[in-house]
């Protein structure tokens, strides 16, 4: 279902969970609000979930996102350059580990208000030999970059505007030839 650039308003209906054969759900740039429904977890065949540039708030449905293990792309970012440009107040709370997502190669939560630290097993089973993009810029994440990202050979990791304190040298030192480039 590709319904980008429409004028949807209000919360994403829980009935979206009844669309169990969907492989793509793209609702980019509308005015959807409220918390994402836990019923998203029923969309276990979903490969692409793009809800970018809406006005969602509340916390992420962690259990639902963990159940969506066929995802290749998970994009729920807010677009803009200044606070006044963003829709809504942003999604808060922790980011799920997504540790059993063996196909996930793109995750974008830029300009939300996610907090806490990244789990040690964050993206643990995502592909190691494919390009992986992790865009978590401008959130409230803290702590260190987890060791689960060290084996990703082609990692693009965007963490600016957070409170990250430690990045393992292997993430940015390409001299060994065995780390992400």
XYZ file of N, CA, C and O in Angstrom:
724
model
N 0.857 -1.170 0.000
C 0.000 0.000 0.000
C 0.897 1.225 0.000
O 1.613 1.477 0.958
N 0.890 1.940 -1.077
C 1.663 3.170 -1.188
C 0.669 4.319 -1.240
O -0.006 4.522 -2.243
N 0.570 5.053 -0.144
C -0.355 6.183 -0.060
C 0.387 7.419 0.443
O -0.124 8.183 1.257
N 1.595 7.606 -0.050
C 2.396 8.769 0.324
C 1.743 10.059 -0.157
O 0.952 10.061 -1.104
N 2.096 11.177 0.488
C 1.683 12.519 0.082
C 0.165 12.648 -0.038
O -0.369 13.057 -1.061
N -0.525 12.271 1.032
C -1.964 12.441 1.088
C -2.304 13.363 2.243
O -1.423 13.977 2.834
N -3.561 13.451 2.561
C -4.018 14.351 3.617
C -4.661 13.573 4.756
O -5.647 14.014 5.340
N -4.092 12.422 5.083
C -4.610 11.643 6.198
C -4.393 12.405 7.500
O -3.336 12.997 7.695
N -5.383 12.377 8.365
C -5.273 13.025 9.668
C -5.726 12.049 10.745
O -6.385 11.053 10.458
N -5.373 12.353 11.979
C -5.769 11.519 13.099
C -4.844 10.330 13.260
O -3.854 10.185 12.554
N -5.175 9.464 14.206
C -4.306 8.315 14.482
C -4.343 7.285 13.359
O -5.333 7.186 12.630
N -3.274 6.530 13.239
C -3.248 5.382 12.340
C -4.196 4.344 12.936
O -4.006 3.917 14.078
N -5.244 3.950 12.223
C -6.248 3.054 12.818
C -5.675 1.687 13.184
O -4.848 1.134 12.459
N -6.141 1.145 14.281
C -5.718 -0.189 14.708
C -6.082 -1.236 13.659
O -5.413 -2.265 13.548
N -7.086 -0.962 12.856
C -7.513 -1.905 11.817
C -6.438 -2.165 10.775
O -6.527 -3.132 10.014
N -5.399 -1.328 10.752
C -4.292 -1.579 9.822
C -3.709 -2.975 10.070
O -3.203 -3.620 9.154
N -3.830 -3.470 11.279
C -3.340 -4.803 11.622
C -4.099 -5.925 10.941
O -3.652 -7.074 10.949
N -5.238 -5.632 10.333
C -6.009 -6.643 9.610
C -5.483 -6.862 8.188
O -5.908 -7.787 7.509
N -4.582 -6.023 7.749
C -4.026 -6.119 6.392
C -2.812 -7.047 6.399
O -1.712 -6.683 6.000
N -3.019 -8.266 6.841
C -1.919 -9.186 7.154
C -1.130 -9.659 5.939
O -0.054 -10.235 6.109
N -1.608 -9.423 4.732
C -0.854 -9.822 3.542
C -0.013 -8.700 2.965
O 0.662 -8.897 1.952
N -0.049 -7.542 3.592
C 0.752 -6.412 3.104
C 2.240 -6.718 3.184
O 2.717 -7.286 4.168
N 2.968 -6.308 2.149
C 4.422 -6.387 2.167
C 5.057 -5.005 2.274
O 6.214 -4.890 2.637
N 4.280 -3.968 1.929
C 4.771 -2.596 2.019
C 3.657 -1.703 2.552
O 2.518 -1.804 2.101
N 4.004 -0.839 3.479
C 3.087 0.175 3.983
C 3.837 1.496 3.984
O 4.743 1.707 4.786
N 3.470 2.344 3.029
C 4.132 3.635 2.867
C 3.105 4.748 3.029
O 2.200 4.899 2.198
N 3.228 5.500 4.100
C 2.327 6.608 4.399
C 3.143 7.862 4.698
O 2.933 8.546 5.693
N 4.069 8.167 3.837
C 4.973 9.305 3.969
C 4.213 10.618 3.798
O 3.395 10.757 2.898
N 4.494 11.571 4.666
C 4.041 12.959 4.534
C 2.526 13.129 4.519
O 1.928 13.509 3.522
N 1.917 12.852 5.658
C 0.520 13.195 5.909
C 0.482 13.890 7.262
O 1.507 14.413 7.706
N -0.636 13.862 7.903
C -0.759 14.462 9.227
C -1.298 13.436 10.215
O -2.158 13.755 11.049
N -0.796 12.218 10.124
C -1.175 11.183 11.074
C -0.609 11.537 12.445
O 0.522 12.030 12.549
N -1.377 11.288 13.489
C -0.996 11.697 14.838
C -1.134 10.531 15.805
O -1.598 9.452 15.443
N -0.767 10.784 17.048
C -0.970 9.813 18.113
C 0.093 8.728 18.134
O 1.099 8.792 17.432
N -0.172 7.752 18.954
C 0.765 6.644 19.125
C 0.521 5.600 18.042
O -0.607 5.351 17.630
N 1.596 4.985 17.585
C 1.462 3.905 16.607
C 0.762 2.719 17.262
O 1.084 2.350 18.394
N -0.189 2.092 16.569
C -0.946 0.999 17.184
C -0.125 -0.284 17.298
O 0.642 -0.637 16.397
N -0.305 -0.997 18.372
C 0.348 -2.278 18.574
C -0.060 -3.314 17.539
O 0.657 -4.286 17.290
N -1.201 -3.101 16.901
C -1.683 -4.033 15.878
C -0.770 -4.099 14.668
O -0.870 -5.025 13.859
N 0.158 -3.162 14.535
C 1.148 -3.244 13.454
C 1.912 -4.565 13.519
O 2.363 -5.086 12.503
N 2.049 -5.118 14.703
C 2.773 -6.366 14.886
C 2.155 -7.546 14.152
O 2.812 -8.564 13.937
N 0.906 -7.424 13.746
C 0.255 -8.491 12.972
C 0.732 -8.520 11.519
O 0.460 -9.472 10.795
N 1.414 -7.472 11.090
C 1.868 -7.377 9.698
C 3.225 -8.064 9.556
O 4.220 -7.460 9.191
N 3.238 -9.349 9.786
C 4.502 -10.099 9.840
C 5.127 -10.328 8.463
O 6.290 -10.708 8.388
N 4.387 -10.097 7.393
C 4.953 -10.219 6.042
C 5.530 -8.901 5.539
O 6.142 -8.861 4.470
N 5.330 -7.836 6.305
C 5.755 -6.506 5.879
C 7.261 -6.439 5.689
O 8.031 -6.869 6.549
N 7.675 -5.897 4.544
C 9.091 -5.706 4.243
C 9.499 -4.241 4.375
O 10.635 -3.949 4.711
N 8.567 -3.344 4.081
C 8.859 -1.909 4.145
C 7.773 -1.218 4.957
O 6.582 -1.324 4.640
N 8.181 -0.520 6.000
C 7.289 0.313 6.793
C 7.869 1.719 6.797
O 8.923 1.965 7.398
N 7.205 2.621 6.078
C 7.649 4.005 5.988
C 6.507 4.907 6.427
O 5.509 5.037 5.730
N 6.689 5.509 7.588
C 5.697 6.419 8.161
C 6.325 7.795 8.398
O 5.908 8.542 9.273
N 7.316 8.113 7.618
C 8.096 9.341 7.758
C 7.242 10.583 7.544
O 6.326 10.594 6.731
N 7.610 11.633 8.259
C 7.022 12.970 8.147
C 5.524 12.988 8.429
O 4.729 13.491 7.650
N 5.188 12.435 9.581
C 3.854 12.534 10.151
C 4.014 13.142 11.545
O 5.115 13.549 11.908
N 2.967 13.200 12.298
C 3.014 13.866 13.604
C 2.786 12.878 14.749
O 2.072 13.174 15.706
N 3.398 11.716 14.668
C 3.221 10.709 15.712
C 3.855 11.159 17.022
O 4.813 11.919 17.043
N 3.306 10.658 18.128
C 3.893 10.898 19.445
C 3.704 9.639 20.271
O 3.346 8.592 19.741
N 3.950 9.734 21.542
C 3.869 8.549 22.392
C 5.105 7.680 22.188
O 6.087 8.112 21.599
N 5.026 6.463 22.667
C 6.176 5.560 22.551
C 5.960 4.578 21.408
O 4.848 4.407 20.922
N 7.045 3.955 21.005
C 6.973 2.947 19.949
C 6.301 1.682 20.484
O 6.526 1.310 21.635
N 5.537 0.981 19.653
C 4.989 -0.315 20.065
C 6.108 -1.369 19.967
O 6.249 -2.050 18.949
N 6.913 -1.464 21.009
C 8.129 -2.283 20.969
C 7.851 -3.730 20.591
O 8.531 -4.296 19.723
N 6.872 -4.358 21.227
C 6.567 -5.756 20.919
C 6.146 -5.915 19.467
O 6.539 -6.873 18.797
N 5.355 -4.996 18.968
C 4.897 -5.069 17.580
C 6.072 -4.990 16.618
O 6.175 -5.776 15.673
N 6.972 -4.050 16.848
C 8.121 -3.912 15.959
C 9.030 -5.132 16.025
O 9.598 -5.548 15.019
N 9.162 -5.732 17.191
C 9.992 -6.933 17.317
C 9.387 -8.115 16.567
O 10.103 -9.012 16.140
N 8.065 -8.143 16.398
C 7.401 -9.229 15.682
C 7.530 -9.111 14.168
O 7.344 -10.084 13.447
N 7.866 -7.943 13.678
C 7.911 -7.690 12.235
C 9.293 -8.043 11.679
O 10.004 -7.196 11.171
N 9.657 -9.310 11.740
C 11.028 -9.743 11.444
C 11.345 -9.832 9.955
O 12.488 -10.099 9.598
N 10.384 -9.587 9.080
C 10.663 -9.571 7.642
C 11.009 -8.180 7.122
O 11.259 -8.011 5.924
N 11.020 -7.193 7.996
C 11.303 -5.823 7.571
C 12.682 -5.702 6.939
O 13.656 -6.265 7.435
N 12.717 -4.940 5.844
C 13.983 -4.527 5.226
C 14.236 -3.055 5.529
O 15.349 -2.630 5.704
N 13.137 -2.290 5.565
C 13.199 -0.847 5.821
C 12.202 -0.482 6.908
O 11.029 -0.869 6.832
N 12.671 0.278 7.900
C 11.834 0.809 8.966
C 12.151 2.292 9.086
O 13.228 2.669 9.551
N 11.246 3.114 8.613
C 11.514 4.549 8.534
C 10.353 5.335 9.152
O 9.257 5.378 8.597
N 10.632 5.932 10.314
C 9.631 6.750 11.009
C 10.343 8.014 11.496
O 10.458 8.259 12.681
N 10.854 8.777 10.585
C 11.589 9.987 10.954
C 10.729 11.221 10.730
O 9.722 11.169 10.037
N 11.166 12.303 11.356
C 10.521 13.595 11.125
C 11.471 14.414 10.269
O 12.673 14.443 10.512
N 10.924 15.079 9.275
C 11.720 15.849 8.323
C 11.644 17.330 8.689
O 10.581 17.845 9.002
N 12.769 18.002 8.608
C 12.813 19.436 8.868
C 14.211 19.850 9.273
O 15.089 19.007 9.490
N 14.426 21.136 9.358
C 15.729 21.645 9.763
C 15.676 22.400 11.085
O 16.692 22.583 11.725
N 14.507 22.827 11.489
C 14.332 23.555 12.748
C 13.136 22.962 13.482
O 12.245 22.370 12.862
N 13.076 23.138 14.790
C 11.969 22.593 15.573
C 10.604 22.995 15.020
O 9.667 22.205 15.030
N 10.496 24.212 14.524
C 9.211 24.689 14.010
C 8.789 23.952 12.741
O 7.612 23.930 12.391
N 9.744 23.328 12.047
C 9.440 22.603 10.810
C 8.843 21.229 11.057
O 8.188 20.661 10.181
N 9.083 20.664 12.228
C 8.674 19.284 12.492
C 7.186 19.184 12.773
O 6.604 20.041 13.425
N 6.614 18.088 12.311
C 5.222 17.792 12.641
C 5.188 17.064 13.974
O 5.967 16.149 14.211
N 4.294 17.459 14.855
C 4.112 16.773 16.124
C 5.281 16.929 17.076
O 6.279 17.571 16.775
N 5.136 16.309 18.246
C 6.176 16.424 19.272
C 7.206 15.310 19.190
O 8.228 15.368 19.855
N 6.969 14.292 18.401
C 7.942 13.218 18.238
C 7.661 12.014 19.113
O 6.960 12.092 20.120
N 8.210 10.904 18.710
C 8.059 9.638 19.423
C 9.094 9.576 20.536
O 10.255 9.918 20.336
N 8.676 9.124 21.706
C 9.550 9.077 22.877
C 9.799 7.629 23.304
O 9.188 6.702 22.780
N 10.685 7.496 24.274
C 10.935 6.181 24.855
C 12.070 5.451 24.171
O 12.775 6.006 23.330
N 12.235 4.181 24.518
C 13.371 3.420 24.009
C 13.179 2.954 22.571
O 12.064 2.916 22.052
N 14.281 2.596 21.978
C 14.315 2.008 20.638
C 14.395 0.496 20.805
O 15.179 0.008 21.618
N 13.597 -0.273 20.063
C 13.695 -1.729 20.213
C 15.035 -2.251 19.696
O 15.674 -1.621 18.854
N 15.440 -3.410 20.175
C 16.714 -4.004 19.753
C 16.667 -4.489 18.315
O 17.684 -4.505 17.633
N 15.503 -4.898 17.844
C 15.362 -5.420 16.483
C 16.399 -6.516 16.222
O 16.966 -6.621 15.145
N 16.633 -7.324 17.223
C 17.726 -8.300 17.204
C 17.451 -9.515 16.335
O 18.379 -10.225 15.972
N 16.200 -9.776 15.980
C 15.866 -10.931 15.150
C 15.465 -10.536 13.731
O 14.804 -11.295 13.042
N 15.876 -9.368 13.308
C 15.510 -8.845 11.986
C 16.642 -9.114 11.000
O 17.454 -8.240 10.711
N 16.677 -10.318 10.448
C 17.808 -10.742 9.624
C 17.821 -10.131 8.229
O 18.790 -10.310 7.505
N 16.785 -9.374 7.866
C 16.754 -8.718 6.559
C 16.858 -7.197 6.655
O 16.973 -6.516 5.649
N 16.791 -6.645 7.849
C 16.706 -5.188 8.044
C 18.010 -4.506 7.659
O 19.062 -4.768 8.240
N 17.924 -3.632 6.653
C 19.115 -2.911 6.189
C 18.978 -1.393 6.292
O 19.951 -0.684 6.077
N 17.787 -0.911 6.590
C 17.622 0.541 6.725
C 16.692 0.828 7.894
O 15.556 0.356 7.933
N 17.193 1.609 8.848
C 16.391 2.044 9.983
C 16.591 3.541 10.147
O 17.724 4.014 10.224
N 15.481 4.285 10.145
C 15.545 5.744 10.211
C 14.552 6.258 11.254
O 13.341 6.116 11.077
N 15.095 6.841 12.296
C 14.285 7.468 13.340
C 14.809 8.881 13.627
O 14.757 9.356 14.758
N 15.301 9.537 12.633
C 15.870 10.871 12.785
C 14.825 11.858 13.317
O 13.655 11.820 12.928
N 15.258 12.719 14.216
C 14.461 13.835 14.745
C 13.242 13.411 15.559
O 12.270 14.156 15.655
N 13.298 12.228 16.157
C 12.263 11.848 17.105
C 12.770 12.267 18.490
O 13.667 13.111 18.578
N 12.258 11.680 19.530
C 12.735 11.976 20.888
C 13.021 10.681 21.629
O 12.730 10.555 22.813
N 13.578 9.730 20.916
C 13.891 8.439 21.514
C 14.974 8.605 22.569
O 15.889 9.413 22.404
N 14.881 7.826 23.633
C 15.833 7.974 24.742
C 16.318 6.604 25.196
O 15.848 5.569 24.729
N 17.264 6.635 26.120
C 17.847 5.398 26.618
C 19.070 5.029 25.801
O 19.586 5.826 25.017
N 19.516 3.820 25.984
C 20.716 3.365 25.266
C 20.330 2.291 24.255
O 19.262 1.693 24.329
N 21.234 2.067 23.326
C 21.031 1.006 22.348
C 21.384 -0.322 23.005
O 22.427 -0.447 23.637
N 20.514 -1.311 22.847
C 20.756 -2.633 23.429
C 22.024 -3.251 22.859
O 22.371 -3.023 21.697
N 22.690 -4.073 23.655
C 23.902 -4.756 23.202
C 23.660 -5.616 21.972
O 24.568 -5.829 21.177
N 22.437 -6.111 21.794
C 22.131 -6.962 20.646
C 21.337 -6.219 19.559
O 20.677 -6.828 18.725
N 21.459 -4.894 19.538
C 20.789 -4.061 18.542
C 21.195 -4.507 17.133
O 22.375 -4.571 16.813
N 20.211 -4.864 16.326
C 20.408 -5.304 14.939
C 21.370 -6.489 14.828
O 22.056 -6.648 13.820
N 21.403 -7.319 15.826
C 22.368 -8.414 15.892
C 22.338 -9.331 14.668
O 23.381 -9.740 14.177
N 21.168 -9.669 14.160
C 21.101 -10.606 13.041
C 20.892 -9.936 11.690
O 20.681 -10.623 10.687
N 20.966 -8.611 11.636
C 20.836 -7.953 10.329
C 22.035 -8.346 9.472
O 23.074 -8.748 9.989
N 21.910 -8.250 8.153
C 22.965 -8.737 7.258
C 24.332 -8.113 7.535
O 24.433 -6.926 7.825
N 25.361 -8.933 7.428
C 26.719 -8.421 7.651
C 27.395 -8.003 6.356
O 28.261 -7.147 6.366
N 27.019 -8.576 5.233
C 27.690 -8.284 3.970
C 26.948 -7.318 3.074
O 27.321 -7.141 1.926
N 25.884 -6.695 3.573
C 25.118 -5.721 2.804
C 25.262 -4.342 3.429
O 25.631 -4.204 4.586
N 24.931 -3.326 2.647
C 24.929 -1.960 3.165
C 23.825 -1.829 4.211
O 22.680 -2.207 3.970
N 24.194 -1.317 5.385
C 23.251 -1.097 6.488
C 23.258 0.397 6.800
O 24.322 0.982 7.013
N 22.083 0.999 6.823
C 21.961 2.407 7.201
C 21.179 2.497 8.495
O 20.055 1.999 8.585
N 21.774 3.146 9.479
C 21.132 3.384 10.771
C 21.172 4.888 11.015
O 22.236 5.448 11.267
N 20.025 5.539 10.910
C 19.950 6.982 11.080
C 19.135 7.290 12.333
O 17.905 7.189 12.337
N 19.839 7.642 13.380
C 19.223 7.961 14.671
C 19.561 9.389 15.098
O 19.532 9.722 16.281
N 19.883 10.240 14.158
C 20.269 11.615 14.475
C 19.176 12.355 15.241
O 17.987 12.133 15.040
N 19.634 13.240 16.103
C 18.773 14.187 16.810
C 17.667 13.515 17.628
O 16.485 13.799 17.463
N 18.092 12.609 18.487
C 17.220 11.993 19.473
C 17.821 12.289 20.843
O 18.597 13.244 20.983
N 17.507 11.502 21.829
C 18.055 11.672 23.174
C 18.718 10.379 23.633
O 18.692 10.036 24.812
N 19.316 9.668 22.680
C 19.968 8.398 22.978
C 21.285 8.650 23.695
O 21.953 9.652 23.440
N 21.679 7.726 24.555
C 22.897 7.899 25.337
C 23.659 6.585 25.426
O 23.184 5.545 24.981
N 24.843 6.675 25.991
C 25.632 5.461 26.199
C 26.594 5.205 25.059
O 27.147 6.123 24.475
N 26.736 3.935 24.719
C 27.754 3.558 23.737
C 27.119 2.904 22.515
O 25.980 2.458 22.556
N 27.895 2.870 21.456
C 27.498 2.119 20.272
C 27.686 0.644 20.615
O 28.754 0.250 21.083
N 26.670 -0.192 20.413
C 26.751 -1.583 20.856
C 27.697 -2.434 20.002
O 27.886 -2.169 18.807
N 28.254 -3.475 20.603
C 29.179 -4.357 19.877
C 28.504 -5.117 18.745
O 29.181 -5.581 17.830
N 27.189 -5.228 18.760
C 26.478 -5.953 17.703
C 26.648 -5.297 16.335
O 26.408 -5.930 15.309
N 27.074 -4.047 16.290
C 27.271 -3.358 15.015
C 28.678 -3.548 14.452
O 28.937 -3.188 13.309
N 29.573 -4.132 15.237
C 30.966 -4.249 14.806
C 31.166 -5.166 13.605
O 32.121 -5.001 12.853
N 30.293 -6.141 13.405
C 30.489 -7.073 12.295
C 29.832 -6.610 10.996
O 29.904 -7.306 9.984
N 29.217 -5.451 10.985
C 28.582 -4.932 9.773
C 29.658 -4.324 8.873
O 30.293 -3.339 9.218
N 29.868 -4.921 7.711
C 30.962 -4.513 6.834
C 30.712 -3.187 6.131
O 31.647 -2.465 5.827
N 29.464 -2.877 5.831
C 29.140 -1.667 5.085
C 28.099 -0.878 5.869
O 26.936 -0.809 5.494
N 28.541 -0.292 6.961
C 27.657 0.385 7.899
C 27.725 1.896 7.726
O 28.802 2.478 7.740
N 26.553 2.509 7.552
C 26.426 3.966 7.613
C 25.656 4.257 8.894
O 24.471 3.918 9.001
N 26.321 4.872 9.854
C 25.775 5.081 11.188
C 25.717 6.575 11.480
O 26.744 7.242 11.542
N 24.509 7.105 11.644
C 24.293 8.533 11.880
C 23.768 8.715 13.292
O 22.635 8.330 13.594
N 24.577 9.307 14.156
C 24.228 9.446 15.572
C 24.329 10.884 16.080
O 24.171 11.115 17.272
N 24.608 11.843 15.219
C 24.757 13.229 15.647
C 23.535 13.726 16.395
O 22.407 13.314 16.126
N 23.749 14.607 17.363
C 22.646 15.201 18.107
C 22.071 14.294 19.178
O 20.907 14.443 19.548
N 22.850 13.349 19.669
C 22.457 12.481 20.770
C 23.426 12.686 21.923
O 24.176 13.663 21.932
N 23.435 11.782 22.867
C 24.347 11.851 24.010
C 25.207 10.587 24.069
O 25.486 10.061 25.138
N 25.608 10.108 22.906
C 26.451 8.916 22.820
C 27.823 9.252 23.398
O 28.403 10.284 23.076
N 28.335 8.382 24.248
C 29.620 8.652 24.898
C 30.773 7.818 24.354
O 31.926 8.218 24.471
N 30.470 6.661 23.756
C 31.551 5.779 23.310
C 31.209 5.148 21.967
O 30.134 4.581 21.793
N 32.164 5.260 21.046
C 32.074 4.593 19.755
C 33.308 3.703 19.644
O 34.431 4.199 19.716
N 33.128 2.386 19.492
C 34.290 1.510 19.372
C 35.167 1.924 18.195
O 34.652 2.210 17.111
N 36.490 1.974 18.384
C 37.380 2.403 17.304
C 37.191 1.615 16.007
O 37.333 2.171 14.932
N 36.832 0.354 16.106
C 36.643 -0.425 14.881
C 35.537 0.123 13.998
O 35.506 -0.150 12.799
N 34.619 0.874 14.552
C 33.541 1.450 13.761
C 34.084 2.510 12.803
O 33.634 2.632 11.671
N 35.076 3.278 13.237
C 35.552 4.377 12.402
C 36.979 4.238 11.921
O 37.445 4.991 11.095
N 37.724 3.248 12.380
C 39.104 3.051 11.951
C 39.114 2.017 10.820
O 38.982 0.831 11.047
N 39.259 2.474 9.603
C 39.213 1.581 8.442
C 40.576 0.990 8.097
O 40.696 0.282 7.108
N 41.607 1.244 8.878
C 42.955 0.777 8.536
C 43.082 -0.741 8.587
O 43.907 -1.327 7.885
N 42.270 -1.429 9.380
C 42.387 -2.879 9.494
C 41.796 -3.608 8.283
O 42.103 -4.762 8.036
N 40.914 -2.954 7.558
C 40.274 -3.576 6.414
C 39.174 -4.544 6.777
O 38.570 -5.162 5.911
N 38.884 -4.727 8.073
C 37.852 -5.672 8.485
C 36.653 -4.988 9.125
O 35.722 -5.651 9.536
N 36.680 -3.701 9.227
C 35.588 -3.002 9.909
C 34.719 -2.289 8.893
O 35.052 -2.197 7.711
N 33.583 -1.759 9.319
C 32.700 -1.026 8.420
C 33.431 0.134 7.762
O 34.303 0.759 8.368
N 33.117 0.375 6.536
C 33.763 1.468 5.790
C 32.741 2.490 5.358
O 31.625 2.198 5.147
